[in-house]
Tab-separated table of C-alpha atoms and ligand atoms in Angstrom:
chain	number	residue	atom	x	y	z
T	1103	MET	CA	11.316	16.976	-2.207
T	1104	SER	CA	14.409	19.086	-1.192
T	1105	ASP	CA	14.914	21.995	-3.324
T	1106	THR	CA	18.497	21.765	-2.906
T	1107	ARG	CA	18.768	18.388	-4.229
T	1108	ALA	CA	19.476	18.205	-8.013
T	1109	MET	CA	17.093	15.990	-10.266
T	1110	THR	CA	19.118	13.370	-12.220
T	1111	VAL	CA	17.964	13.017	-15.713
T	1112	GLY	CA	18.321	10.036	-17.954
T	1113	ARG	CA	21.666	9.065	-16.422
T	1114	ALA	CA	22.266	5.337	-16.596
T	1115	HIS	CA	22.223	3.929	-13.101
T	1116	ALA	CA	20.801	1.092	-11.161
T	1117	VAL	CA	18.283	1.070	-8.451
T	1118	ARG	CA	18.274	-1.966	-6.261
T	1119	ILE	CA	14.907	-3.545	-5.430
T	1120	GLY	CA	14.271	-6.535	-3.397
T	1121	LEU	CA	11.626	-9.117	-4.798
T	1122	MET	CA	9.709	-11.377	-2.664
T	1123	THR	CA	7.404	-13.620	-4.869
T	1124	GLY	CA	4.882	-14.727	-2.048
T	1125	ASP	CA	2.424	-17.263	-2.213
T	1126	GLY	CA	-0.590	-18.292	-4.386
T	1127	ILE	CA	-0.998	-15.721	-7.338
T	1128	GLY	CA	2.225	-14.066	-6.078
T	1129	HIS	CA	3.946	-16.566	-8.485
T	1130	GLU	CA	2.297	-14.943	-11.307
T	1131	ILE	CA	1.867	-11.422	-10.710
T	1132	VAL	CA	5.319	-11.023	-9.007
T	1133	PRO	CA	7.412	-12.207	-12.214
T	1134	ALA	CA	4.804	-10.140	-14.416
T	1135	THR	CA	5.585	-6.963	-12.206
T	1136	GLN	CA	9.379	-7.501	-12.365
T	1137	GLN	CA	9.048	-7.618	-16.377
T	1138	VAL	CA	7.015	-4.412	-16.387
T	1139	VAL	CA	9.241	-2.596	-13.841
T	1140	SER	CA	12.467	-3.629	-15.686
T	1141	ALA	CA	10.938	-2.333	-18.986
T	1142	ALA	CA	9.681	0.858	-17.748
T	1143	VAL	CA	12.972	1.681	-15.777
T	1144	ALA	CA	15.083	0.846	-18.928
T	1145	ALA	CA	12.883	2.938	-21.211
T	1146	ALA	CA	13.332	5.770	-18.807
T	1147	GLY	CA	17.035	5.539	-18.901
T	1148	ALA	CA	18.039	3.570	-15.773
T	1149	ALA	CA	18.190	-0.007	-14.786
T	1150	VAL	CA	17.015	-2.220	-11.811
T	1151	ASP	CA	19.403	-4.600	-9.892
T	1152	TRP	CA	16.954	-7.121	-8.824
T	1153	VAL	CA	17.588	-8.849	-5.343
T	1154	ALA	CA	15.342	-12.103	-4.998
T	1155	LEU	CA	14.628	-12.931	-1.165
T	1156	PRO	CA	12.834	-15.779	0.232
T	1157	LEU	CA	9.728	-15.091	2.122
T	1158	GLY	CA	6.682	-17.172	2.908
T	1159	ARG	CA	5.630	-20.580	1.979
T	1160	ASP	CA	8.986	-21.139	-0.233
T	1161	ALA	CA	11.026	-19.804	2.671
T	1162	ILE	CA	9.542	-22.491	5.092
T	1163	ASP	CA	10.886	-25.208	2.657
T	1164	THR	CA	14.331	-23.666	2.172
T	1165	HIS	CA	15.012	-21.797	5.476
T	1166	GLY	CA	12.520	-23.591	8.023
T	1167	THR	CA	10.717	-20.207	8.633
T	1168	PRO	CA	8.465	-17.976	6.630
T	1169	VAL	CA	10.332	-14.760	7.631
T	1170	PRO	CA	14.062	-15.625	7.542
T	1171	ASP	CA	16.478	-13.192	9.271
T	1172	SER	CA	18.570	-13.101	6.273
T	1173	THR	CA	15.814	-11.924	4.293
T	1174	LEU	CA	15.022	-8.984	6.862
T	1175	ASP	CA	18.846	-8.036	6.920
T	1176	ALA	CA	19.177	-7.935	3.142
T	1177	LEU	CA	16.047	-5.709	2.742
T	1178	ASP	CA	17.847	-3.149	4.940
T	1179	GLY	CA	20.320	-2.480	2.461
T	1180	LEU	CA	18.172	-2.092	-0.728
T	1181	ASP	CA	16.484	0.781	-2.134
T	1182	GLY	CA	12.774	-0.322	-2.154
T	1183	TRP	CA	11.025	-3.590	-2.086
T	1184	ILE	CA	8.145	-5.441	-3.850
T	1185	LEU	CA	6.069	-7.625	-1.913
T	1186	GLY	CA	3.828	-10.476	-3.076
T	1187	PRO	CA	0.736	-11.423	-1.511
T	1188	HIS	CA	0.927	-14.173	1.356
T	1189	ASP	CA	-1.463	-16.880	2.486
T	1190	SER	CA	-0.051	-17.347	5.884
T	1191	ALA	CA	-3.357	-18.872	7.063
T	1192	SER	CA	-2.236	-21.898	5.114
T	1193	TYR	CA	1.152	-22.257	6.717
T	1194	PRO	CA	1.743	-25.362	8.924
T	1195	ALA	CA	0.791	-25.270	12.550
T	1196	PRO	CA	4.243	-24.041	13.948
T	1197	PHE	CA	3.869	-20.871	12.086
T	1198	GLN	CA	0.363	-20.184	12.951
T	1199	GLY	CA	-0.045	-17.293	15.234
T	1200	GLN	CA	3.177	-15.554	14.290
T	1201	LEU	CA	3.399	-12.306	12.581
T	1202	PRO	CA	2.623	-12.617	8.858
T	1203	PRO	CA	5.378	-12.031	6.378
T	1204	GLY	CA	4.182	-8.474	5.340
T	1205	GLY	CA	3.471	-7.725	9.004
T	1206	ALA	CA	6.967	-8.781	9.927
T	1207	ILE	CA	8.417	-6.508	7.466
T	1208	ARG	CA	6.135	-3.492	8.418
T	1209	LYS	CA	7.040	-4.004	12.036
T	1210	ARG	CA	10.949	-4.619	11.750
T	1211	PHE	CA	11.188	-1.268	9.631
T	1212	ASP	CA	8.473	0.781	11.176
T	1213	LEU	CA	6.445	1.426	8.005
T	1214	PHE	CA	3.985	3.555	9.533
T	1215	ALA	CA	2.370	4.792	6.642
T	1216	ASN	CA	-0.165	2.694	4.429
T	1217	ILE	CA	-0.974	4.689	1.249
T	1218	ARG	CA	-3.760	3.185	-0.481
T	1219	PRO	CA	-5.132	5.101	-3.670
T	1220	ALA	CA	-8.520	4.375	-5.026
T	1221	ARG	CA	-8.912	5.970	-8.594
T	1222	ALA	CA	-11.678	4.767	-11.019
T	1223	LEU	CA	-9.913	3.707	-14.263
T	1224	THR	CA	-11.387	4.551	-17.595
T	1225	GLY	CA	-12.770	1.032	-18.953
T	1226	VAL	CA	-13.730	-0.254	-15.689
T	1227	ALA	CA	-17.115	-0.089	-14.527
T	1228	ALA	CA	-16.653	1.644	-11.012
T	1229	THR	CA	-19.722	1.894	-8.528
T	1230	VAL	CA	-18.490	5.568	-7.832
T	1231	PRO	CA	-17.241	6.969	-11.298
T	1232	GLY	CA	-14.766	9.808	-10.844
T	1233	MET	CA	-13.468	8.696	-7.332
T	1234	ASP	CA	-10.032	9.708	-7.056
T	1235	LEU	CA	-8.950	9.512	-3.501
T	1236	VAL	CA	-6.268	8.437	-1.241
T	1237	VAL	CA	-6.607	6.501	2.098
T	1238	VAL	CA	-3.618	7.360	4.298
T	1239	ARG	CA	-3.849	4.706	7.088
T	1240	GLU	CA	-1.892	4.716	10.237
T	1241	ASN	CA	-0.126	1.442	10.252
T	1242	THR	CA	1.351	0.734	13.677
T	1243	GLU	CA	-1.059	1.227	16.516
T	1244	GLY	CA	-4.897	1.008	16.950
T	1245	LEU	CA	-6.680	-2.293	17.838
T	1246	TYR	CA	-4.496	-4.364	15.842
T	1247	ALA	CA	-3.094	-6.925	18.460
T	1248	ASP	CA	0.142	-7.764	16.505
T	1249	ARG	CA	1.199	-3.973	16.209
T	1250	ASN	CA	0.365	-2.498	19.466
T	1251	MET	CA	2.635	-4.044	22.117
T	1252	PHE	CA	6.498	-4.161	22.615
T	1253	VAL	CA	6.063	-7.718	24.120
T	1254	GLY	CA	3.142	-10.039	23.705
T	1255	SER	CA	-0.136	-9.546	22.043
T	1256	GLY	CA	-2.775	-6.812	22.469
T	1257	GLU	CA	-5.505	-9.170	22.972
T	1258	PHE	CA	-6.282	-11.334	26.096
T	1259	MET	CA	-8.593	-14.136	27.167
T	1260	PRO	CA	-9.172	-13.845	30.912
T	1261	THR	CA	-11.682	-16.853	30.590
T	1262	PRO	CA	-12.649	-18.929	27.558
T	1263	ASP	CA	-15.944	-16.648	27.377
T	1264	VAL	CA	-14.320	-13.167	27.775
T	1265	ALA	CA	-11.881	-11.477	25.213
T	1266	LEU	CA	-10.293	-8.069	25.608
T	1267	ALA	CA	-8.338	-6.018	23.183
T	1268	VAL	CA	-6.149	-2.928	23.846
T	1269	GLY	CA	-6.243	-0.137	21.428
T	1270	VAL	CA	-3.094	2.084	21.359
T	1271	VAL	CA	-3.055	5.700	19.910
T	1272	THR	CA	-0.035	7.887	20.629
T	1273	ARG	CA	0.707	11.500	19.739
T	1274	ARG	CA	3.860	10.745	17.874
T	1275	ALA	CA	2.169	8.080	15.569
T	1276	CYS	CA	-0.677	10.592	15.019
T	1277	GLU	CA	1.802	13.345	14.215
T	1278	ARG	CA	3.615	11.578	11.601
T	1279	ILE	CA	0.725	10.067	9.773
T	1280	ALA	CA	-0.764	13.327	9.716
T	1281	HIS	CA	2.329	15.037	8.291
T	1282	ALA	CA	2.240	12.338	5.651
T	1283	ALA	CA	-1.552	13.103	4.740
T	1284	PHE	CA	-1.062	16.814	4.617
T	1285	THR	CA	2.042	16.543	2.543
T	1286	LEU	CA	0.497	14.302	-0.074
T	1287	ALA	CA	-2.617	16.670	-0.188
T	1288	ARG	CA	-0.312	19.396	-1.307
T	1289	SER	CA	0.579	17.562	-4.209
T	1290	ARG	CA	-3.141	16.831	-4.950
T	1291	ARG	CA	-6.486	18.843	-4.678
T	1292	LYS	CA	-5.443	20.261	-1.189
T	1293	HIS	CA	-8.229	18.553	0.970
T	1294	VAL	CA	-7.736	16.372	3.910
T	1295	THR	CA	-10.674	14.478	5.591
T	1296	ILE	CA	-9.882	13.049	9.200
T	1297	VAL	CA	-11.825	9.932	9.820
T	1298	HIS	CA	-12.449	8.994	13.508
T	1299	LYS	CA	-15.152	7.808	15.951
T	1300	ALA	CA	-14.363	10.566	18.829
T	1301	ASN	CA	-18.232	10.488	19.726
T	1302	VAL	CA	-17.629	7.008	21.245
T	1303	LEU	CA	-13.867	6.398	21.525
T	1304	SER	CA	-13.390	9.820	22.621
T	1305	MET	CA	-9.802	9.392	24.099
T	1306	THR	CA	-8.273	7.279	21.521
T	1307	THR	CA	-9.764	8.361	18.227
T	1308	GLY	CA	-10.351	11.740	19.886
T	1309	LEU	CA	-6.518	12.200	20.265
T	1310	PHE	CA	-6.092	11.003	16.620
T	1311	ARG	CA	-8.576	13.660	15.539
T	1312	ASP	CA	-7.138	16.606	17.410
T	1313	VAL	CA	-3.422	15.726	16.670
T	1314	CYS	CA	-4.301	15.514	12.906
T	1315	VAL	CA	-6.289	19.068	13.321
T	1316	GLU	CA	-3.203	20.660	14.985
T	1317	VAL	CA	-0.709	19.239	12.470
T	1318	GLY	CA	-3.170	20.664	9.836
T	1319	GLU	CA	-2.698	24.182	11.154
T	1320	GLN	CA	0.872	23.744	9.688
T	1321	TYR	CA	-0.687	23.451	6.210
T	1322	PRO	CA	-2.992	26.421	5.755
T	1323	ASP	CA	-3.378	25.941	2.176
T	1324	VAL	CA	-5.011	22.535	2.649
T	1325	VAL	CA	-8.763	22.374	3.573
T	1326	VAL	CA	-9.536	20.151	6.547
T	1327	ASP	CA	-12.537	18.388	7.674
T	1328	ASP	CA	-13.671	15.365	9.452
T	1329	GLU	CA	-16.162	12.479	9.695
T	1330	HIS	CA	-17.176	9.710	11.945
T	1331	VAL	CA	-16.170	6.397	10.394
T	1332	ASP	CA	-19.635	5.052	10.075
T	1333	ALA	CA	-20.836	8.316	8.288
T	1334	MET	CA	-17.832	8.119	6.034
T	1335	ALA	CA	-18.742	4.580	4.956
T	1336	ALA	CA	-22.045	6.063	3.695
T	1337	LEU	CA	-20.604	9.314	2.321
T	1338	LEU	CA	-17.968	7.222	0.222
T	1339	VAL	CA	-20.964	5.352	-1.478
T	1340	ARG	CA	-23.162	8.546	-1.877
T	1341	ARG	CA	-20.526	10.933	-2.965
T	1342	GLY	CA	-17.159	9.205	-2.893
T	1343	ALA	CA	-15.804	11.416	-5.826
T	1344	ASP	CA	-15.747	14.465	-3.487
T	1345	PHE	CA	-12.931	13.230	-1.223
T	1346	ASP	CA	-9.274	13.606	-1.779
T	1347	VAL	CA	-6.942	12.507	1.049
T	1348	VAL	CA	-8.617	10.594	3.906
T	1349	VAL	CA	-6.379	10.108	6.804
T	1350	THR	CA	-7.400	7.548	9.467
T	1351	GLU	CA	-6.234	5.054	12.319
T	1352	ASN	CA	-5.143	1.461	11.558
T	1353	MET	CA	-8.392	-0.534	11.531
T	1354	PHE	CA	-10.837	2.122	10.040
T	1355	GLY	CA	-7.946	2.560	7.227
T	1356	ASP	CA	-7.911	-1.213	6.581
T	1357	ILE	CA	-11.650	-1.364	6.150
T	1358	LEU	CA	-12.399	1.732	4.240
T	1359	SER	CA	-9.793	1.236	2.001
T	1360	ASP	CA	-11.409	-2.244	0.850
T	1361	LEU	CA	-14.387	-0.244	0.466
T	1362	THR	CA	-12.787	2.471	-1.651
T	1363	ALA	CA	-10.920	-0.221	-3.703
T	1364	GLU	CA	-14.339	-1.904	-4.693
T	1365	LEU	CA	-16.277	1.417	-5.124
T	1366	SER	CA	-13.570	2.718	-7.587
T	1367	GLY	CA	-13.155	-0.649	-9.442
T	1368	SER	CA	-12.174	-3.866	-7.843
T	1369	LEU	CA	-9.474	-5.354	-5.194
T	1370	GLY	CA	-7.459	-6.562	-8.427
T	1371	THR	CA	-6.797	-2.927	-9.214
T	1372	ALA	CA	-6.156	-1.522	-5.987
T	1373	PRO	CA	-2.336	-0.648	-5.145
T	1374	SER	CA	-0.609	0.255	-1.934
T	1375	VAL	CA	2.562	1.306	-0.552
T	1376	ASN	CA	3.788	0.850	3.215
T	1377	ALA	CA	6.379	3.429	3.958
T	1378	SER	CA	8.431	5.059	6.558
T	1379	GLU	CA	10.444	8.228	6.022
T	1380	SER	CA	13.449	6.278	4.521
T	1381	LYS	CA	11.881	2.940	3.295
T	1382	ALA	CA	8.938	1.854	1.133
T	1383	MET	CA	7.419	-1.540	0.074
T	1384	ALA	CA	5.114	-1.926	-2.869
T	1385	GLN	CA	2.319	-4.461	-1.773
T	1386	ALA	CA	-1.139	-5.023	-3.575
T	1387	ALA	CA	-4.199	-4.543	-1.324
T	1388	HIS	CA	-5.589	-8.015	-2.232
T	1389	GLY	CA	-4.462	-11.425	-0.886
T	1390	ALA	CA	-2.895	-14.554	-2.425
T	1391	ALA	CA	-6.205	-15.515	-3.986
T	1392	PRO	CA	-5.580	-19.330	-3.761
T	1393	ASP	CA	-8.928	-20.044	-5.482
T	1394	ILE	CA	-7.359	-18.801	-8.771
T	1395	ALA	CA	-3.660	-19.427	-8.191
T	1396	GLY	CA	-1.629	-21.310	-11.127
T	1397	HIS	CA	-4.563	-20.652	-13.585
T	1398	ASN	CA	-3.109	-17.420	-15.309
T	1399	ARG	CA	-6.125	-15.750	-14.474
T	1400	ALA	CA	-5.182	-13.204	-11.801
T	1401	ASN	CA	-5.112	-9.436	-12.423
T	1402	PRO	CA	-1.656	-8.019	-11.795
T	1403	THR	CA	-2.718	-4.283	-12.070
T	1404	ALA	CA	-2.705	-3.818	-8.434
T	1405	LEU	CA	0.855	-4.791	-7.978
T	1406	PHE	CA	1.874	-3.009	-11.270
T	1407	LEU	CA	0.397	0.091	-9.930
T	1408	SER	CA	2.017	-0.521	-6.388
T	1409	ALA	CA	5.423	-1.024	-8.093
T	1410	ALA	CA	4.755	2.389	-9.849
T	1411	MET	CA	4.091	3.994	-6.649
T	1412	LEU	CA	7.220	2.667	-5.198
T	1413	LEU	CA	9.311	4.230	-8.070
T	1414	GLU	CA	7.512	7.521	-7.809
T	1415	TRP	CA	8.230	7.416	-3.994
T	1416	LEU	CA	12.000	6.708	-4.844
T	1417	GLY	CA	12.075	9.252	-7.436
T	1418	GLU	CA	10.624	12.075	-4.916
T	1419	LYS	CA	13.006	11.004	-2.377
T	1420	ASN	CA	16.126	10.833	-4.226
T	1421	GLY	CA	15.427	13.608	-6.664
T	1422	ASP	CA	15.450	11.176	-9.622
T	1423	ARG	CA	13.437	12.019	-12.727
T	1424	THR	CA	13.988	8.676	-14.507
T	1425	LEU	CA	12.328	6.739	-11.609
T	1426	LEU	CA	9.480	9.391	-11.707
T	1427	SER	CA	9.261	8.823	-15.381
T	1428	ALA	CA	9.435	4.993	-15.039
T	1429	GLY	CA	6.335	5.017	-12.627
T	1430	GLN	CA	4.534	7.276	-14.826
T	1431	ARG	CA	5.157	5.049	-17.639
T	1432	ILE	CA	3.735	2.054	-15.806
T	1433	ILE	CA	0.616	4.131	-14.882
T	1434	ARG	CA	-0.076	5.235	-18.437
T	1435	ALA	CA	0.691	1.594	-19.758
T	1436	VAL	CA	-1.829	0.017	-17.369
T	1437	GLU	CA	-4.649	2.672	-17.971
T	1438	GLY	CA	-4.060	2.753	-21.729
T	1439	THR	CA	-4.313	-1.189	-21.789
T	1440	ILE	CA	-7.462	-1.252	-19.773
T	1441	ALA	CA	-8.914	1.581	-21.649
T	1442	ALA	CA	-8.368	-0.230	-24.758
T	1443	GLY	CA	-10.547	-3.005	-23.693
T	1444	VAL	CA	-7.877	-5.570	-22.616
T	1445	ALA	CA	-8.626	-6.870	-19.236
T	1446	THR	CA	-8.582	-9.948	-16.969
T	1447	ALA	CA	-11.502	-12.031	-15.849
T	1448	ASP	CA	-12.238	-10.245	-12.613
T	1449	LEU	CA	-12.957	-7.016	-14.615
T	1450	GLY	CA	-15.018	-8.907	-17.083
T	1451	GLY	CA	-12.365	-9.296	-19.608
T	1452	LEU	CA	-10.967	-12.285	-21.534
T	1453	ALA	CA	-7.387	-11.603	-21.184
T	1454	SER	CA	-4.875	-14.054	-19.223
T	1455	THR	CA	-2.459	-12.610	-16.738
T	1456	SER	CA	0.227	-13.247	-19.285
T	1457	GLU	CA	-1.653	-11.709	-22.296
T	1458	PHE	CA	-2.466	-8.402	-20.055
T	1459	THR	CA	1.058	-8.445	-19.070
T	1460	GLU	CA	2.386	-8.395	-22.594
T	1461	MET	CA	0.197	-5.561	-23.576
T	1462	VAL	CA	0.982	-3.624	-20.612
T	1463	LEU	CA	4.811	-4.263	-21.498
T	1464	ALA	CA	4.520	-3.226	-25.103
T	1465	ARG	CA	3.037	0.199	-23.801
T	1466	ALA	CA	5.612	0.757	-21.103
T	1467	GLN	CA	8.307	0.418	-23.641
T	1468	ARG	CA	6.789	2.556	-26.356
T	1469	TRP	CA	5.995	5.551	-24.344
D	237	LIG	P1	-6.242	-11.772	2.524
D	237	LIG	O1	-6.947	-11.981	3.852
D	237	LIG	O2	-4.874	-12.358	2.319
D	237	LIG	O3	-6.268	-10.257	2.283
D	237	LIG	P2	-8.530	-12.915	1.305
D	237	LIG	O4	-8.893	-14.147	1.311
D	237	LIG	O5	-9.421	-11.945	2.018
D	237	LIG	O6	-7.049	-12.754	1.416
D	237	LIG	P3	-8.011	-12.425	-1.386
D	237	LIG	O7	-6.914	-13.335	-1.448
D	237	LIG	O8	-7.692	-10.998	-1.796
D	237	LIG	O9	-8.824	-12.424	-0.113
D	237	LIG	O10	-9.151	-12.774	-2.418
D	237	LIG	C1	-10.464	-12.482	-2.413
D	237	LIG	C2	-11.286	-12.681	-3.811
D	237	LIG	O11	-10.707	-11.834	-4.616
D	237	LIG	C3	-10.914	-14.251	-4.234
D	237	LIG	O12	-12.249	-14.639	-4.921
D	237	LIG	C4	-9.755	-13.775	-5.279
D	237	LIG	O13	-9.796	-14.717	-6.220
D	237	LIG	C5	-10.014	-12.498	-5.843
D	237	LIG	N1	-9.010	-11.727	-6.104
D	237	LIG	C6	-8.062	-11.293	-5.312
D	237	LIG	N2	-6.907	-10.561	-5.916
D	237	LIG	C7	-7.336	-10.791	-7.281
D	237	LIG	C8	-6.568	-10.654	-8.371
D	237	LIG	N3	-5.234	-9.942	-8.344
D	237	LIG	N4	-6.878	-10.922	-9.638
D	237	LIG	C9	-8.122	-11.554	-9.635
D	237	LIG	N5	-8.771	-11.878	-8.628
D	237	LIG	C10	-8.459	-11.557	-7.306
């Protein structure tokens, strides 16, 4: 945060947040998140102007497309966004093969950093107790075919029996994700682990490793080490509590962050933010969970904590203590609720989505 920017404290002002409900359990966890964020921000001394925007299955019905241009245009003018999970695999045939809603937003606004914390919460049986790390995943390149070409797809099938994929790694993308990781490490335990596979993918992930090491020289107070991705998978299981910030390319980060989510608790508790220098979007790590949608059983924790991350990101960016405080309120309220033994079925508890939300709301207002 800029030293020259004054922090605003307790002043009544409104933050404009775009809200996209999504599909499946999005219809339950997004309204719950809206309630919790409104309560926490109000208790901290500010207010939220909510802007509901169609995206996904509902937008197909109302706008003839899952990603209306009007939604993308509106997002540009808002402070931050909360995105519910999408079940794009279930969309009708004309929309198959298109960028999924979340991907369309990430691409349009170049949200290059996917920040995925994994922290074992008190009251949750974690496979790796004490895990408290953040995976910083490069979000725009690598082998992901929907992200690495200006036009067309990065996958090809020259014959029905041969498939090729192009992986893209650029110095610019490595530099900016490395700066995000080292900056984050400075606010934590000052340790960055670079994850790559430079012994095999020596040019692509080798460039990723080398640029991260170069950037790290600008942060001499941060300890740097590096691991091959396969070794890292084993190390996370064996001694996952030893890691602090893990920076890696797109696909490795996608896979490792699901692993760290489960090792620290469950997918239902794993938050994330997708961010650029100027925009940020809260998005739970899990999907739309169609198997439990509509049953009031979904765990809203991941989206609550994602929204808290968004408020903290906005607070840091704008020098706004009320939003930092609102984010902290949500985190304390979620942690306090789970530590008190109130949990949804995925964590072995008996609470419904709405019962869990009521408990978190009460705590967010009280503290
Ligand atoms: P995607 O590919 O969109 O990530 P997916 O099908 O791989 O989706 P999810 O939709 O995340 O995976 O669901 C995986 C499993 O985890 C399902 O059994 C689902 O019910 C469960 N699950 C996911 N999120 C939650 C949640 N918030 N609360 C409870 N259970 C969840």
